[in-house]
XYZ file of C-alpha atoms in Angstrom:
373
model
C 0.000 0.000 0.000
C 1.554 3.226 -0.996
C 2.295 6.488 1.141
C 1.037 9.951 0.964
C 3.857 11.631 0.085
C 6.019 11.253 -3.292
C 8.469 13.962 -3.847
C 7.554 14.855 -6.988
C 3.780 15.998 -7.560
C 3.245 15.301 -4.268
C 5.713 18.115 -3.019
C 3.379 20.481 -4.562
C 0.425 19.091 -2.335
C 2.555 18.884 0.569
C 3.368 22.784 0.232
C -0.208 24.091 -0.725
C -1.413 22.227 2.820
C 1.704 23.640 4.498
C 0.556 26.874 3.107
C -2.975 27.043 4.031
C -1.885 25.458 7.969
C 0.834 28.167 8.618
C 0.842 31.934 8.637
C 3.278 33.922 6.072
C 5.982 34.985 8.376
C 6.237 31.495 9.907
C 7.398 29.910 5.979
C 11.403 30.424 6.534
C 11.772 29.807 10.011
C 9.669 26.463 10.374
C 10.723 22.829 9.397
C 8.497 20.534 8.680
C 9.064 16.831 9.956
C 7.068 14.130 8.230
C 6.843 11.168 9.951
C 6.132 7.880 7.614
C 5.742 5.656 10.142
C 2.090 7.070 11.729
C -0.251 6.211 9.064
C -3.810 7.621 8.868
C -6.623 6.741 6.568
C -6.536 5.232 3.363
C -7.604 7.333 0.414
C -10.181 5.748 -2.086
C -10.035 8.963 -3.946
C -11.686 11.705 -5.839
C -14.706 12.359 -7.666
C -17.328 14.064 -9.889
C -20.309 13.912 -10.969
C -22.219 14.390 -14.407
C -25.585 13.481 -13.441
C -29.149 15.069 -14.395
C -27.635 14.906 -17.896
C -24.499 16.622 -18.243
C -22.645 13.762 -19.374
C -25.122 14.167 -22.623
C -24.429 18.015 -22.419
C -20.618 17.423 -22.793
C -21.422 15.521 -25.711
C -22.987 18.095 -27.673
C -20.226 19.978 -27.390
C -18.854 17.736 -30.362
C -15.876 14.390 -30.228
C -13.101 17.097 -29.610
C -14.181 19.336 -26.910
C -15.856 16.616 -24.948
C -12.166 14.514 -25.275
C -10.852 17.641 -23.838
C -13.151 17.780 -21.332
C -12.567 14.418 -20.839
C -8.953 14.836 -20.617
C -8.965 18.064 -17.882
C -11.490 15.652 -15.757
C -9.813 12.180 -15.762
C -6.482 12.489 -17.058
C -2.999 11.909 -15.018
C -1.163 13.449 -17.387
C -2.993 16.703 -18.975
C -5.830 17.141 -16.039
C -6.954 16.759 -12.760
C -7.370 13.148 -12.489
C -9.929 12.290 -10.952
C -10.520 9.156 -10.409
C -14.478 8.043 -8.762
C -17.528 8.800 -11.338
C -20.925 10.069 -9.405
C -23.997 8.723 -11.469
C -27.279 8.938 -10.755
C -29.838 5.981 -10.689
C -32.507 6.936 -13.445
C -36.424 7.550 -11.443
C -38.340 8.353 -14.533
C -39.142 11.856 -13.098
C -41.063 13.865 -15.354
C -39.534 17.458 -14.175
C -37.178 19.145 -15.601
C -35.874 19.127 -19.718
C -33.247 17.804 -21.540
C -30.413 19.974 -20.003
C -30.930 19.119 -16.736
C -33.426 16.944 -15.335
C -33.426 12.734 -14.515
C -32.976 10.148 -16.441
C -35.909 7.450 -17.219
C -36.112 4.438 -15.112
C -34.815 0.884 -15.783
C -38.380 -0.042 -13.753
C -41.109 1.544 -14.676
C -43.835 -0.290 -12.985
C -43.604 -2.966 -9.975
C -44.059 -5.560 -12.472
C -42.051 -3.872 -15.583
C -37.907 -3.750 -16.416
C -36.932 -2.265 -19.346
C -32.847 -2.288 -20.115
C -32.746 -0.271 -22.552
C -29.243 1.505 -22.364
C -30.376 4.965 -23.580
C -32.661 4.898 -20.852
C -29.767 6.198 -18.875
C -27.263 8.832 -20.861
C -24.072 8.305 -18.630
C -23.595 4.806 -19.859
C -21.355 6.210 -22.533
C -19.025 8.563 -20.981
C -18.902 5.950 -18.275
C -17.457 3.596 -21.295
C -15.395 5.896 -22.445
C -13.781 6.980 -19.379
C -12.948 3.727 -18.117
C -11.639 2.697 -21.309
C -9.200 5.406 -21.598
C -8.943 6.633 -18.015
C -9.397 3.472 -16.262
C -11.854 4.744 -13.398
C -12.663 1.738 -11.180
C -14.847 3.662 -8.909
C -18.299 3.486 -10.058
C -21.132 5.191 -7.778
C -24.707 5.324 -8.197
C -26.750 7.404 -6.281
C -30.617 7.381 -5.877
C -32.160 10.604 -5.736
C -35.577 8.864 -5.628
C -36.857 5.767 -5.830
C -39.526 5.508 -9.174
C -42.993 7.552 -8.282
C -44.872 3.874 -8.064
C -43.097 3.212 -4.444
C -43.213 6.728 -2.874
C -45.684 8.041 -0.722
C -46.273 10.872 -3.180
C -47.014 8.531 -5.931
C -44.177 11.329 -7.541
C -39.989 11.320 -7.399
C -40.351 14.743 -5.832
C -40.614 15.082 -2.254
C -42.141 11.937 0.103
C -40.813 9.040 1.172
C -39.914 5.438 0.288
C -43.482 3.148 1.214
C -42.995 1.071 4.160
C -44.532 -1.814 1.733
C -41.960 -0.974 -0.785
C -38.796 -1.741 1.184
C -38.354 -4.989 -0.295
C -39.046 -3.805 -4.014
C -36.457 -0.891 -3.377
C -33.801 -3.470 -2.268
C -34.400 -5.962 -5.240
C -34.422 -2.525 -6.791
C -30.882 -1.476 -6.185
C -29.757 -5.367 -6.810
C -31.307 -5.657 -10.201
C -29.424 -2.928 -11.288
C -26.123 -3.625 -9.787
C -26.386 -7.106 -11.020
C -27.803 -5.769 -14.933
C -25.223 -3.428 -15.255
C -22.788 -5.729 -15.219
C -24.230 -7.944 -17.882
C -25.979 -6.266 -19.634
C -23.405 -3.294 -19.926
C -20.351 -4.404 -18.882
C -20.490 -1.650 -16.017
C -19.500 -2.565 -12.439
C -21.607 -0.242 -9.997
C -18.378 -0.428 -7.554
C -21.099 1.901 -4.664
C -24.550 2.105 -4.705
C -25.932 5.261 -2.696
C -29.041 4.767 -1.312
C -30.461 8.309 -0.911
C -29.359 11.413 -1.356
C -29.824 14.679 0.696
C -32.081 12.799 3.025
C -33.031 14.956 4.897
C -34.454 17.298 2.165
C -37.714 17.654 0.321
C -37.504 19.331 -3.089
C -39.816 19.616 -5.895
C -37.216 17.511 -8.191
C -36.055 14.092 -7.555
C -35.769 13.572 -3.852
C -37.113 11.118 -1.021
C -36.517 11.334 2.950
C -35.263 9.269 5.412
C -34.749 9.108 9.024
C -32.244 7.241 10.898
C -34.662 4.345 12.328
C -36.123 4.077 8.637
C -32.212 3.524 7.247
C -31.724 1.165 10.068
C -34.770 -0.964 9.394
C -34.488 -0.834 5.657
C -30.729 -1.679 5.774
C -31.544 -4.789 8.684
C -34.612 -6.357 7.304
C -34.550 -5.777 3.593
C -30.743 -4.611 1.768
C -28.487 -6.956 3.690
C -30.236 -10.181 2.765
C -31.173 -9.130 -0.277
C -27.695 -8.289 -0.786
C -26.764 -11.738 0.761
C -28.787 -13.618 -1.079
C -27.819 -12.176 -4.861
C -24.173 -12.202 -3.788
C -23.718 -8.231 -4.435
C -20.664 -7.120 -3.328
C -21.029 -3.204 -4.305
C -20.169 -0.987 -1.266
C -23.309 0.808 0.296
C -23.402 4.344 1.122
C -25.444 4.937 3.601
C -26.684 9.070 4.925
C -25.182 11.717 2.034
C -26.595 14.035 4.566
C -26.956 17.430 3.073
C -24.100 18.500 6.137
C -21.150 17.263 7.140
C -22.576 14.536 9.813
C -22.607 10.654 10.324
C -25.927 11.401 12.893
C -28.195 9.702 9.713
C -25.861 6.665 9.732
C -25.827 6.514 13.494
C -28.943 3.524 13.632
C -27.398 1.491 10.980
C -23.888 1.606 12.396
C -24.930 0.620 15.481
C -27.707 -2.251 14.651
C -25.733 -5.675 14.189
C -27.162 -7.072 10.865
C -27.272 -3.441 9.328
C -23.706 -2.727 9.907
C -22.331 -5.305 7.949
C -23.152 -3.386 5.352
C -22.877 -0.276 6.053
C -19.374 0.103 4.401
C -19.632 3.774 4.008
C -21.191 6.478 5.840
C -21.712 9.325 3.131
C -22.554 12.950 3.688
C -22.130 16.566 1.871
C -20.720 19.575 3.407
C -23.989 22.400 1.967
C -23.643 25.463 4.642
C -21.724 23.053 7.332
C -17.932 22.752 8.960
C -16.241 18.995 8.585
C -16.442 17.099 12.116
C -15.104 13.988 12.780
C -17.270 10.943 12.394
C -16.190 8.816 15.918
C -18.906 6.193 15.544
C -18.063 5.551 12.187
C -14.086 5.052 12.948
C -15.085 3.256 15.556
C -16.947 0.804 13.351
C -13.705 0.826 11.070
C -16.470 2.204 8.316
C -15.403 4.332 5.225
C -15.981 7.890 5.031
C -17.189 9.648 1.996
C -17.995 13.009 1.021
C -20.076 13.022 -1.729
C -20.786 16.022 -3.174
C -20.057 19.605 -2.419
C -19.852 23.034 -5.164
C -20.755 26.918 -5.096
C -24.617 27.461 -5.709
C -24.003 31.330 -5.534
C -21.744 32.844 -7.582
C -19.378 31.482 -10.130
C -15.784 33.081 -8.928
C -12.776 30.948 -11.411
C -9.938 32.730 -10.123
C -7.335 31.425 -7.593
C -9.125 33.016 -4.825
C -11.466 30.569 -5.414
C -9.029 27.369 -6.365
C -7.178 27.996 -2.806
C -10.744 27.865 -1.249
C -11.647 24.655 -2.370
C -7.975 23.275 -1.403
C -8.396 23.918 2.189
C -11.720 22.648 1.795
C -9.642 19.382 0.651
C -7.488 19.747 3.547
C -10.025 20.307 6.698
C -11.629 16.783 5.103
C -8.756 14.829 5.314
C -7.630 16.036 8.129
C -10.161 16.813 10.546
C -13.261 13.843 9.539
C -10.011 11.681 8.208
C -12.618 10.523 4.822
C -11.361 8.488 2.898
C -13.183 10.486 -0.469
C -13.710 14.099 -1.608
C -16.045 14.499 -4.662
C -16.706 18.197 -6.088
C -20.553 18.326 -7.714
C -20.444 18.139 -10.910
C -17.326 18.074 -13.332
C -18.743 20.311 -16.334
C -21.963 21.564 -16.724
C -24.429 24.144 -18.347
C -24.239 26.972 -15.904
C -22.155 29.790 -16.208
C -23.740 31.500 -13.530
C -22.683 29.872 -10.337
C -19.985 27.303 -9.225
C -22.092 24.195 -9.832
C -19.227 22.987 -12.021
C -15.686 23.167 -12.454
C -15.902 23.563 -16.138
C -18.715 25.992 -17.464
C -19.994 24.844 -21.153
C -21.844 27.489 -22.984
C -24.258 25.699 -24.889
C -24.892 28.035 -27.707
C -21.390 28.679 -28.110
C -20.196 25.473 -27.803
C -17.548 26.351 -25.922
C -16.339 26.250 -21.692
C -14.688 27.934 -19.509
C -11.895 26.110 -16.891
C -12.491 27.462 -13.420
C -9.104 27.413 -10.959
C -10.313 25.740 -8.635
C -10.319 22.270 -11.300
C -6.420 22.841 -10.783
C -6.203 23.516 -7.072
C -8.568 20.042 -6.256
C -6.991 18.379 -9.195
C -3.440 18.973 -7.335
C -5.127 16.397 -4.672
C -6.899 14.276 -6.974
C -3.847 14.063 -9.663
C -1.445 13.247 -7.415
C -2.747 11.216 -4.122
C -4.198 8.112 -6.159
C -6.655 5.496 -4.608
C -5.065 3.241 -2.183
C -2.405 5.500 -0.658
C -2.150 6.649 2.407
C -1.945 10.127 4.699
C 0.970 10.198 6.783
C 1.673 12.373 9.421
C 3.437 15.947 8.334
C 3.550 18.800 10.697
């Protein structure tokens, strides 16, 4: 298993989190002792997304740019590297357009599957990118499960039918299971829910603690048992940075076992370490974070997003950092790292896809953070 620190790239990482922890007039006169032998988590890596279809948007920016944009996402060599793709699990919501909104679902009715592969427009940047890029680290997310199981009878706001907890688990394992053969895709993490704790309009569905422990207990683990799935399970995605949604499940003795990672976002919050979750020896993941307000892509911003990086590892000790979502469609806020105009066809590269890329380019999955003071 490899160490955090190489002294090439990884010098550059090893300043910027030297430079963020220490004031200016303290650079010359401190040295800084790394110690290889006190080893902290293991890194899994780092992510984006291109859900609600932005993977199709890229596309339409023609074969070149989207290579390009392929390249400054995924590539070692001539981008940031990243190296975990964020999809999300197709509800068949009926909100939203073609720019942004959800993609169909693979079960339309209790008593219907349909897998058709253009049902779901990641599928082939998901191809592509682990063809060229090799990315390993698969996640699906459900926003919400298809209307026909909420209590809504919609994908927007409700909750998961107390009836339907067995359909939602054969659910996820149909899919894990038909993505691998019938598109050669390995869902390597299945998220059960995001945002939790919020209702929206678009595709969303709540939980509470007890209803994650009971689902995860009763329903997912034998399910899971049963059809052999091995897929990690992400468990909370909390819209904060907080394990309190995962708290049940960690601590129920059938819903632990798999409860492999305990997920959350870091919207309007501070990162906290997770105790229970360490305690458990349980993964943990951040998710999904970005700018909803403005749309600053200067350095100011980049060195932002770096400490954000930093506090993570360091303070929660996760063992993942995803950003939102890679490229997409709005130039008006910091949704993405890369802004496509889509009458243009063109984007614009944001700084902080370089300051984030200097910890997802260079720290690869599998190594390990060392102590540095």
């Amino acid at each position: 298993m490899k160490k955090f620190i190489r002294f090439t790239g990884m010098a550059i990482v090893l300043m910027l989190l030297l430079s963020i922890a220490l004031p200016a007039n303290m650079y010359a006169a401190s040295a800084v002792t790394v110690d290889w032998n006190t080893a902290y988590q293991t890194i899994d890596g780092f992510g984006v997304s291109e859900a609600f279809h932005q993977s199709n948007n890229i596309a339409l920016l023609g074969e070149a740019k989207q290579n390009e944009i392929y390249d400054l996402l995924f590539s070692t060599t001539n981008g940031a590297g990243f190296s975990i793709f964020r999809s999300i699990l197709g509800d068949g919501g009926t909100w939203g357009n073609a720019t942004d909104g959800p993609n169909k679902t693979m079960q339309p009715s209790e008593t219907t599957w349909d897998w058709t592969a253009s049902n779901d427009d990641q599928i082939p940047m998901i191809k592509a990118i682990q063809s060229t890029y090799g990315i390993k680290n698969i996640l699906y997310t459900v926003w919400s499960p298809p209307a026909w199981m909420k209590t809504t009878g919609s994908v927007a706001r409700g909750s998961l039918k107390t009836d339907k907890y067995q359909a939602y688990a054969t659910y996820l394992a149909e899919h894990i299971k038909n993505y691998k053969s019938k598109f050669g895709i390995d869902i390597t993490h299945i998220g059960i829910s995001n945002e939790p704790d919020l209702e929206t309009a678009y595709s969303s569905c709540t939980w509470t603690a007890a209803q994650f422990k009971t689902f995860m207990s009763n329903y997912l683990v034998p399910t899971f048992d049963r059809e052999g799935i091995t897929a990690k399970v992400i468990v909370g995605e909390k819209m904060t940075c907080s394990e309190s949604l995962a708290i049940d499940s960690l601590n129920d003795a059938v819903a632990v076992k798999r409860t492999d990672i305990v997920g959350c976002h870091n919207y309007g919050s501070t990162y906290v370490p997770f105790p229970t979750t360490k305690a458990k020896g349980k993964g943990i993941w951040q998710t999904e974070i970005s700018d909803m307000n403005g749309n600053d892509i200067t350095i100011t911003d980049g060195l932002k997003w770096s400490r954000e990086i930093h506090d993570f590892m360091t303070v929660t000790q996760g063992n993942a950092w995803n950003y939102w979502w890679g490229a997409c469609y709005k130039t008006y806020n910091g949704e993405g790292l890369i802004q496509m105009d889509m009458n243009s066809k063109t984007y614009k590269v944001a700084k902080r896809l370089y300051t984030i890329g200097q910890y997802a380019r260079f720290i690869r999955p599998g190594w390990q953070r060392i102590s540095a003071t």
